[in-house]
Amino acid sequence: MTDRDTASELSGLGLLTWVYPPGLVDRVVAACGRTERRKRLLPARLVVYFVLGMALFSPAPYLEVMRHLVEGLRGAGLLGDWRVPAKSSLFRARDRLGAEPLRVLFATTAKPMATEATPGAFWRGLRLLAVDGTCWDVADSEANEAVFGRPGNGRGTHRSAYPQVRMAAVVEVGTHAVLDAELAGCRTGEVTLAGRLPRSCGPGQLVLADRESLGAPL
């Protein structure tokens, strides 16, 4: 196999099925009660990969993400008469799937990946983890504003242009693999979210955090 063949195989759906095998995705979908009862153009397994693909190919629009995902299948002649559905169908499919299968899939697969040979992953025999937070904009909708809120600003409206999500995560330093995360609206403090993350820490680890996290309880 050439490098070009490998790149093609690991692009789009090939990469996602390598990281998240179809059997695992099917088990998660079934455990969450999202298995479809009739044959659909967008089965739940494909919708899971589509949602993951939106991160992989961000900020491409919906239809472009789906085209990226199935490009390798089309080139191999495996799509048959299947066609990329309308954007409205993708909206409805995401709504049917919901968030729970993605949460369960993350919890099932998020784990340390570094070995002792991974540069920067260990210090004196302790696996290095780091806790930090970030915020990002979400779509400007009434629903998002109600759930996540908007940060203030110094301009005339005293409100930012977009609602924001805040996330705190614990990450393996050597690989940048995210091991656990907590998300909330922008008005929830980073330290509050970080306080829920020790559930994923254990013996043999050294957890690093910035000065904002200083405090005996945490």
XYZ file of N, CA and C in Angstrom:
654
model
N 0.856 -1.203 0.000
C 0.000 0.000 0.000
C 0.883 1.241 0.000
N 0.587 2.211 -0.829
C 1.380 3.437 -0.903
C 0.944 4.409 0.177
N 1.793 5.439 0.399
C 1.431 6.487 1.360
C 0.142 7.170 0.949
N -0.043 7.320 -0.359
C -1.258 7.982 -0.841
C -2.481 7.128 -0.523
N -2.369 5.803 -0.699
C -3.487 4.918 -0.376
C -3.805 4.992 1.110
N -2.753 5.011 1.939
C -2.961 5.072 3.381
C -3.657 6.363 3.766
N -3.218 7.483 3.178
C -3.836 8.778 3.482
C -5.299 8.771 3.092
N -5.607 8.172 1.924
C -6.991 8.120 1.484
C -7.828 7.261 2.419
N -7.251 6.118 2.852
C -7.995 5.202 3.704
C -8.269 5.805 5.071
N -7.311 6.632 5.562
C -7.456 7.198 6.891
C -8.064 8.592 6.868
N -8.612 9.003 5.732
C -9.301 10.284 5.677
C -10.793 10.040 5.865
N -11.477 11.046 6.380
C -12.922 10.958 6.497
C -13.375 9.796 7.346
N -14.300 9.018 6.799
C -14.917 7.936 7.537
C -13.904 6.875 7.926
N -12.875 6.670 7.086
C -11.864 5.672 7.404
C -11.136 5.977 8.697
N -10.768 7.251 8.896
C -10.085 7.647 10.128
C -10.992 7.454 11.333
N -12.240 7.869 11.217
C -13.158 7.783 12.348
C -13.462 6.335 12.717
N -13.617 5.461 11.723
C -13.887 4.061 12.032
C -12.653 3.366 12.599
N -11.469 3.897 12.297
C -10.246 3.362 12.885
C -10.170 3.718 14.369
N -10.526 4.957 14.712
C -10.490 5.399 16.109
C -11.692 4.868 16.885
N -12.863 4.892 16.259
C -14.108 4.440 16.887
C -14.696 3.316 16.024
N -14.340 2.054 16.281
C -14.795 0.945 15.434
C -16.320 0.877 15.356
N -16.865 0.489 14.200
C -18.323 0.439 14.032
C -19.026 -0.406 15.096
N -18.414 -1.528 15.498
C -19.042 -2.363 16.518
C -19.225 -1.633 17.827
N -18.228 -0.843 18.214
C -18.330 -0.055 19.439
C -19.423 0.995 19.307
N -19.454 1.688 18.177
C -20.487 2.711 17.967
C -21.875 2.085 18.032
N -22.051 0.916 17.415
C -23.355 0.242 17.439
C -23.760 -0.127 18.862
N -22.807 -0.586 19.666
C -23.132 -0.955 21.050
C -23.538 0.271 21.864
N -22.843 1.380 21.641
C -23.183 2.610 22.355
C -24.566 3.105 21.938
N -24.833 3.096 20.637
C -26.138 3.535 20.132
C -27.250 2.673 20.722
N -27.033 1.362 20.760
C -28.047 0.450 21.304
C -28.240 0.688 22.801
N -27.127 0.884 23.534
C -27.222 1.104 24.974
C -27.992 2.376 25.308
N -27.946 3.342 24.412
C -28.647 4.614 24.620
C -30.057 4.587 24.029
N -30.463 3.447 23.470
C -31.809 3.340 22.912
C -32.027 4.141 21.657
N -30.980 4.312 20.838
C -31.111 5.120 19.628
C -31.063 4.281 18.350
N -31.077 2.961 18.477
C -31.068 2.128 17.279
C -32.360 2.335 16.499
N -32.243 2.557 15.182
C -33.433 2.841 14.375
C -34.282 1.587 14.207
N -35.597 1.780 14.096
C -36.526 0.660 13.940
C -36.837 0.373 12.479
N -36.428 1.248 11.606
C -36.624 1.016 10.174
C -35.404 1.507 9.426
N -35.230 1.023 8.215
C -34.062 1.396 7.429
C -34.156 2.871 7.047
N -33.084 3.593 7.308
C -33.063 5.031 7.037
C -31.891 5.380 6.136
N -32.045 6.523 5.457
C -30.947 7.059 4.668
C -29.787 7.457 5.574
N -30.118 7.846 6.825
C -29.115 8.259 7.803
C -29.250 7.396 9.057
N -28.701 6.184 9.052
C -28.751 5.349 10.253
C -27.951 5.973 11.391
N -28.271 5.564 12.615
C -27.667 6.191 13.792
C -26.145 6.107 13.767
N -25.594 4.966 13.299
C -24.133 4.840 13.262
C -23.511 5.929 12.394
N -24.078 6.157 11.224
C -23.542 7.175 10.322
C -23.683 8.562 10.928
N -24.770 8.807 11.655
C -24.973 10.121 12.260
C -23.933 10.374 13.355
N -23.574 9.329 14.109
C -22.505 9.474 15.102
C -21.217 9.906 14.410
N -20.861 9.229 13.327
C -19.646 9.595 12.599
C -19.765 10.993 11.994
N -20.964 11.364 11.586
C -21.170 12.701 11.025
C -20.914 13.777 12.080
N -21.433 13.577 13.294
C -21.213 14.557 14.359
C -19.725 14.649 14.691
N -19.049 13.509 14.755
C -17.602 13.533 14.983
C -16.884 14.227 13.831
N -17.380 13.998 12.603
C -16.776 14.614 11.431
C -16.890 16.126 11.433
N -17.927 16.654 12.083
C -18.064 18.111 12.144
C -16.908 18.736 12.917
N -16.343 17.988 13.877
C -15.149 18.471 14.566
C -13.915 18.253 13.703
N -13.858 17.096 13.036
C -12.697 16.771 12.211
C -12.543 17.741 11.050
N -13.660 18.159 10.450
C -13.616 19.032 9.276
C -14.126 20.444 9.574
N -14.137 20.837 10.836
C -14.580 22.182 11.190
C -13.709 23.215 10.460
N -14.296 24.318 9.977
C -15.695 24.747 10.060
C -16.487 24.490 8.772
N -16.293 23.375 8.119
C -17.023 23.081 6.888
C -18.517 22.976 7.163
N -19.373 23.366 6.215
C -20.819 23.246 6.397
C -21.270 21.780 6.404
N -22.501 21.560 6.857
C -23.054 20.210 7.042
C -22.830 19.316 5.831
N -23.288 19.768 4.679
C -23.263 18.892 3.497
C -21.829 18.585 3.079
N -20.933 19.553 3.258
C -19.542 19.324 2.899
C -18.906 18.301 3.828
N -19.266 18.339 5.111
C -18.762 17.343 6.054
C -19.185 15.947 5.628
N -20.458 15.791 5.269
C -20.945 14.475 4.855
C -20.237 14.010 3.586
N -19.995 14.923 2.668
C -19.281 14.536 1.437
C -17.856 14.076 1.767
N -17.201 14.753 2.699
C -15.867 14.330 3.119
C -15.913 12.910 3.687
N -16.922 12.637 4.509
C -17.006 11.342 5.168
C -17.152 10.199 4.173
N -17.970 10.384 3.152
C -18.297 9.268 2.255
C -17.450 9.261 0.982
N -16.519 10.201 0.879
C -15.732 10.296 -0.349
C -14.977 9.003 -0.640
N -14.352 8.418 0.398
C -13.607 7.186 0.194
C -14.494 6.023 -0.221
N -15.703 5.954 0.362
C -16.637 4.886 0.000
C -17.087 5.020 -1.446
N -17.331 6.259 -1.852
C -17.763 6.471 -3.237
C -16.658 6.061 -4.206
N -15.406 6.432 -3.868
C -14.291 6.078 -4.735
C -14.092 4.580 -4.846
N -14.458 3.839 -3.774
C -14.315 2.383 -3.794
C -15.551 1.685 -4.359
N -16.536 2.457 -4.778
C -17.750 1.874 -5.340
C -18.638 1.204 -4.326
N -18.590 1.640 -3.049
C -19.344 0.990 -1.984
C -20.629 1.723 -1.613
N -20.903 2.855 -2.246
C -22.092 3.625 -1.872
C -23.363 3.148 -2.569
N -23.220 2.471 -3.702
C -24.412 2.052 -4.439
C -25.220 3.253 -4.864
N -26.534 3.214 -4.601
C -27.389 4.343 -4.979
C -27.588 5.321 -3.822
N -26.796 5.163 -2.735
C -26.918 6.091 -1.613
C -26.473 7.479 -2.046
N -27.132 8.493 -1.568
C -26.821 9.875 -1.939
C -26.753 10.729 -0.680
N -26.023 11.815 -0.754
C -25.944 12.751 0.369
C -27.317 13.378 0.570
N -27.889 13.292 1.759
C -29.242 13.799 1.988
C -29.269 15.320 2.078
N -30.474 15.858 2.125
C -30.646 17.304 2.273
C -30.226 17.737 3.677
N -29.880 19.016 3.795
C -29.448 19.536 5.083
C -30.528 19.344 6.152
N -31.795 19.534 5.774
C -32.873 19.369 6.754
C -32.925 17.947 7.302
N -32.574 16.968 6.480
C -32.546 15.576 6.945
C -31.435 15.376 7.968
N -30.304 16.052 7.757
C -29.209 15.957 8.719
C -29.589 16.601 10.047
N -30.317 17.721 9.999
C -30.814 18.350 11.228
C -31.673 17.367 12.009
N -32.631 16.736 11.331
C -33.556 15.821 12.010
C -32.816 14.595 12.544
N -31.830 14.121 11.781
C -31.079 12.941 12.221
C -30.279 13.250 13.486
N -29.684 14.435 13.550
C -28.958 14.826 14.764
C -29.902 14.925 15.946
N -31.093 15.440 15.706
C -32.074 15.575 16.774
C -32.497 14.201 17.286
N -32.693 13.247 16.367
C -33.062 11.883 16.783
C -31.951 11.241 17.610
N -30.711 11.459 17.197
C -29.592 10.843 17.906
C -29.427 11.413 19.306
N -29.498 12.734 19.428
C -29.302 13.366 20.722
C -27.841 13.375 21.142
N -27.591 13.866 22.336
C -26.221 14.021 22.828
C -25.711 12.806 23.587
N -26.613 12.010 24.149
C -26.190 10.945 25.045
C -25.226 9.939 24.403
N -25.456 9.458 23.169
C -24.498 8.516 22.584
C -23.086 9.092 22.465
N -22.975 10.392 22.189
C -21.646 10.997 22.096
C -20.973 11.059 23.462
N -21.758 11.348 24.511
C -21.195 11.357 25.863
C -20.699 9.972 26.263
N -21.513 8.957 25.961
C -21.131 7.590 26.332
C -19.919 7.133 25.523
N -19.880 7.474 24.235
C -18.745 7.092 23.398
C -17.463 7.729 23.919
N -17.538 8.995 24.309
C -16.361 9.669 24.860
C -15.912 8.996 26.153
N -16.864 8.740 27.066
C -16.514 8.129 28.349
C -15.917 6.735 28.164
N -16.353 6.032 27.119
C -15.875 4.671 26.868
C -14.464 4.657 26.309
N -14.104 5.668 25.543
C -12.829 5.635 24.814
C -11.766 6.574 25.367
N -12.136 7.531 26.206
C -11.163 8.497 26.728
C -10.277 7.812 27.762
N -9.012 7.649 27.456
C -8.078 6.988 28.373
C -6.658 7.431 28.038
N -5.735 7.300 29.000
C -4.337 7.671 28.721
C -3.768 6.848 27.573
N -2.945 7.482 26.757
C -2.381 6.824 25.587
C -0.861 6.735 25.619
N -0.217 7.539 26.450
C 1.239 7.619 26.443
C 1.868 6.360 27.023
N 3.030 6.015 26.491
C 3.880 4.980 27.071
C 5.085 5.663 27.707
N 5.918 4.885 28.370
C 7.090 5.478 29.011
C 8.053 6.078 27.997
N 7.907 5.684 26.730
C 8.772 6.220 25.681
C 8.236 7.521 25.082
N 7.027 7.930 25.450
C 6.433 9.153 24.895
C 7.105 10.377 25.499
N 7.676 11.252 24.678
C 8.361 12.444 25.217
C 7.424 13.310 26.053
N 7.898 13.720 27.228
C 7.154 14.649 28.064
C 5.944 14.073 28.762
N 5.779 12.753 28.772
C 4.566 12.152 29.326
C 4.702 11.770 30.799
N 5.936 11.603 31.281
C 6.144 11.161 32.667
C 7.213 12.023 33.325
N 7.118 12.128 34.649
C 8.140 12.795 35.458
C 8.357 11.963 36.712
N 9.560 11.428 36.843
C 9.917 10.589 37.987
C 8.904 9.463 38.203
N 8.503 8.859 37.106
C 7.598 7.726 37.174
C 6.124 8.079 37.267
N 5.798 9.360 37.339
C 4.402 9.793 37.439
C 3.896 10.264 36.074
N 2.704 9.786 35.695
C 2.092 10.234 34.442
C 1.624 11.680 34.606
N 2.003 12.547 33.669
C 1.666 13.967 33.770
C 0.318 14.255 33.131
N -0.571 14.859 33.906
C -1.853 15.345 33.421
C -1.923 16.846 33.683
N -2.775 17.541 32.960
C -2.960 18.978 33.160
C -4.442 19.309 33.117
N -4.826 20.240 33.965
C -6.208 20.732 33.989
C -6.210 22.167 33.501
N -7.081 22.470 32.552
C -7.185 23.842 32.061
C -8.582 24.039 31.485
N -8.891 25.279 31.176
C -10.219 25.587 30.662
C -10.168 26.484 29.444
N -11.290 26.574 28.763
C -11.399 27.442 27.590
C -12.870 27.778 27.374
N -13.119 28.762 26.543
C -14.485 29.117 26.127
C -14.529 29.167 24.612
N -15.685 28.863 24.048
C -15.850 29.052 22.610
C -17.267 29.500 22.298
N -17.389 30.188 21.174
C -18.685 30.700 20.738
C -19.554 29.574 20.211
N -20.877 29.725 20.415
C -21.850 28.821 19.797
C -22.826 29.658 18.982
N -23.670 28.990 18.231
C -24.581 29.689 17.328
C -25.432 30.709 18.088
N -25.674 31.831 17.447
C -26.447 32.921 18.046
C -27.927 32.595 17.953
N -28.423 31.829 18.935
C -29.832 31.453 18.959
C -30.391 31.699 20.358
N -31.704 31.861 20.433
C -32.335 32.078 21.736
C -32.127 30.878 22.654
N -32.183 29.674 22.071
C -32.005 28.465 22.889
C -30.611 28.417 23.495
N -29.586 28.722 22.692
C -28.224 28.706 23.211
C -28.011 29.801 24.249
N -28.603 30.961 24.012
C -28.457 32.043 24.984
C -29.098 31.659 26.314
N -30.262 30.993 26.257
C -30.951 30.600 27.481
C -30.143 29.569 28.271
N -29.473 28.657 27.571
C -28.736 27.589 28.247
C -27.348 28.033 28.680
N -26.636 28.750 27.803
C -25.224 29.038 28.048
C -24.947 30.475 28.476
N -25.811 31.421 28.111
C -25.588 32.811 28.451
C -24.568 33.474 27.542
N -24.435 34.783 27.705
C -23.462 35.571 26.936
C -22.546 36.302 27.911
N -21.259 36.334 27.637
C -20.376 37.143 28.475
C -20.587 38.626 28.201
N -20.242 39.462 29.135
C -20.343 40.900 28.926
C -19.162 41.417 28.121
N -19.295 42.646 27.655
C -18.172 43.310 26.990
C -18.250 44.806 27.262
N -17.252 45.525 26.808
C -17.178 46.953 27.094
C -17.853 47.837 26.059
N -18.601 47.231 25.133
C -19.224 48.017 24.075
C -20.627 48.463 24.492
N -21.309 49.099 23.573
C -22.585 49.711 23.909
C -23.629 48.746 24.431
N -23.708 47.554 23.868
C -24.738 46.609 24.293
C -24.360 45.886 25.578
N -23.056 45.921 25.946
C -22.553 45.210 27.123
C -22.796 43.704 27.036
N -22.966 43.203 25.819
C -23.136 41.759 25.607
C -22.285 41.351 24.418
N -21.737 40.157 24.482
C -20.958 39.669 23.355
C -21.887 39.299 22.201
N -21.302 39.126 21.035
C -22.105 38.829 19.843
C -22.685 37.424 19.883
N -22.040 36.489 20.620
C -22.479 35.096 20.609
C -22.560 34.545 22.026
N -23.481 33.626 22.273
C -23.433 32.863 23.526
C -22.131 32.063 23.573
N -21.705 31.702 24.784
C -20.451 30.961 24.924
C -20.591 29.772 25.865
N -19.852 28.723 25.528
C -19.720 27.534 26.365
C -18.367 27.597 27.064
N -18.344 27.215 28.335
C -17.075 27.098 29.043
C -16.780 25.612 29.278
N -15.524 25.230 29.112
C -15.120 23.846 29.332
C -13.885 23.811 30.206
N -13.859 22.867 31.135
C -12.643 22.519 31.864
C -12.356 21.061 31.554
N -11.093 20.745 31.315
C -10.728 19.393 30.911
C -9.448 18.964 31.593
N -9.302 17.657 31.765
C -8.039 17.081 32.216
C -7.447 16.347 31.019
N -6.187 16.675 30.713
C -5.549 16.238 29.473
C -4.225 15.557 29.811
N -3.916 14.499 29.083
C -2.608 13.863 29.224
C -1.571 14.750 28.533
N -0.528 15.137 29.265
C 0.423 16.119 28.746
C 1.176 15.586 27.533
N 1.629 14.356 27.563
C 2.468 13.846 26.496
C 1.771 13.657 25.173
N 0.456 13.409 25.203
C -0.286 13.127 23.965
C -1.371 14.148 23.660
N -1.724 14.991 24.628
C -2.842 15.935 24.521
C -4.183 15.214 24.436
N -4.236 13.941 24.814
C -5.505 13.214 24.834
C -6.376 13.751 25.965
N -7.634 14.084 25.655
C -8.575 14.569 26.671
C -9.145 13.359 27.413
N -8.947 13.324 28.726
C -9.385 12.187 29.532
C -10.734 12.418 30.184
N -11.090 13.652 30.405
C -12.389 13.975 30.997
C -12.646 15.453 30.754
N -13.902 15.842 30.760
C -14.254 17.242 30.525
C -15.601 17.547 31.159
N -15.755 18.788 31.554
C -17.032 19.306 32.053
C -17.365 20.571 31.276
N -18.603 20.675 30.810
C -19.050 21.834 30.051
C -20.238 22.481 30.745
N -20.308 23.799 30.619
C -21.433 24.550 31.190
C -21.495 25.900 30.491
N -22.426 26.731 30.934
C -22.530 28.075 30.397
C -21.346 28.932 30.801
N -21.190 30.051 30.116
C -20.009 30.886 30.329
C -19.973 31.523 31.707
N -21.094 31.557 32.413
C -21.119 32.189 33.732
C -20.756 31.204 34.845
N -20.544 29.947 34.503
C -20.054 28.967 35.466
C -18.532 29.044 35.484
N -17.943 29.172 36.656
C -16.513 29.381 36.762
C -15.690 28.155 36.383
N -14.491 28.400 35.882
C -13.587 27.318 35.490
C -13.225 26.442 36.689
N -13.007 27.057 37.853
C -12.649 26.290 39.042
C -13.802 25.385 39.463
N -15.024 25.862 39.322
C -16.194 25.032 39.633
C -16.216 23.789 38.764
N -15.971 23.964 37.464
C -15.959 22.817 36.553
C -14.778 21.897 36.849
N -13.611 22.480 37.118
C -12.433 21.669 37.406
C -12.618 20.841 38.666
N -13.443 21.330 39.585
C -13.688 20.597 40.820
C -14.397 19.273 40.614
N -14.971 19.043 39.427
C -15.641 17.785 39.135
C -14.720 16.777 38.452
N -13.495 17.173 38.131
C -12.607 16.335 37.328
C -11.724 15.363 38.112
N -11.496 15.543 39.409
C -10.681 14.556 40.124
C -11.228 13.128 40.053
N -12.484 12.965 39.676
C -13.051 11.621 39.514
C -12.255 10.795 38.508
N -11.551 11.475 37.595
C -10.807 10.767 36.546
C -9.313 10.688 36.843
N -8.907 11.123 38.019
C -7.496 11.074 38.384
C -7.281 9.957 39.398
N -6.038 9.454 39.451
C -5.775 8.343 40.341
C -4.315 8.215 40.692
N -3.956 7.109 41.346
C -2.566 6.894 41.769
C -1.609 6.893 40.580
N -0.389 7.343 40.827
C 0.632 7.320 39.796
C 0.574 8.475 38.829
N -0.224 9.497 39.148
C -0.376 10.643 38.256
C 0.027 11.924 38.982
N 0.573 12.849 38.244
C 0.850 14.187 38.755
C 0.033 15.166 37.927
N -0.901 15.872 38.578
C -1.836 16.757 37.881
C -1.353 18.198 38.012
N -1.166 18.841 36.876
C -0.704 20.221 36.833
C -1.886 21.155 36.584
N -1.850 22.335 37.202
C -2.905 23.322 36.982
C -2.324 24.698 37.184
N -2.992 25.714 36.621
C -2.467 27.065 36.766
C -2.877 27.661 38.113
N -2.438 28.892 38.374
C -2.624 29.478 39.692
C -4.087 29.692 40.056
N -4.958 29.760 39.046
C -6.382 29.964 39.348
C -6.961 28.788 40.121
N -6.337 27.613 39.985
C -6.857 26.408 40.638
C -6.286 26.206 42.027
N -5.474 27.140 42.526
C -4.865 26.987 43.837
C -5.945 26.962 44.914
N -5.893 25.981 45.809
C -6.840 25.918 46.902
C -6.859 24.536 47.512
N -6.930 24.470 48.842
C -6.866 23.177 49.530
C -7.993 22.222 49.152
N -9.252 22.669 49.051
C -10.320 21.698 48.732
C -10.090 20.991 47.404
N -9.713 21.748 46.363
C -9.496 21.117 45.058
C -8.255 20.246 45.085
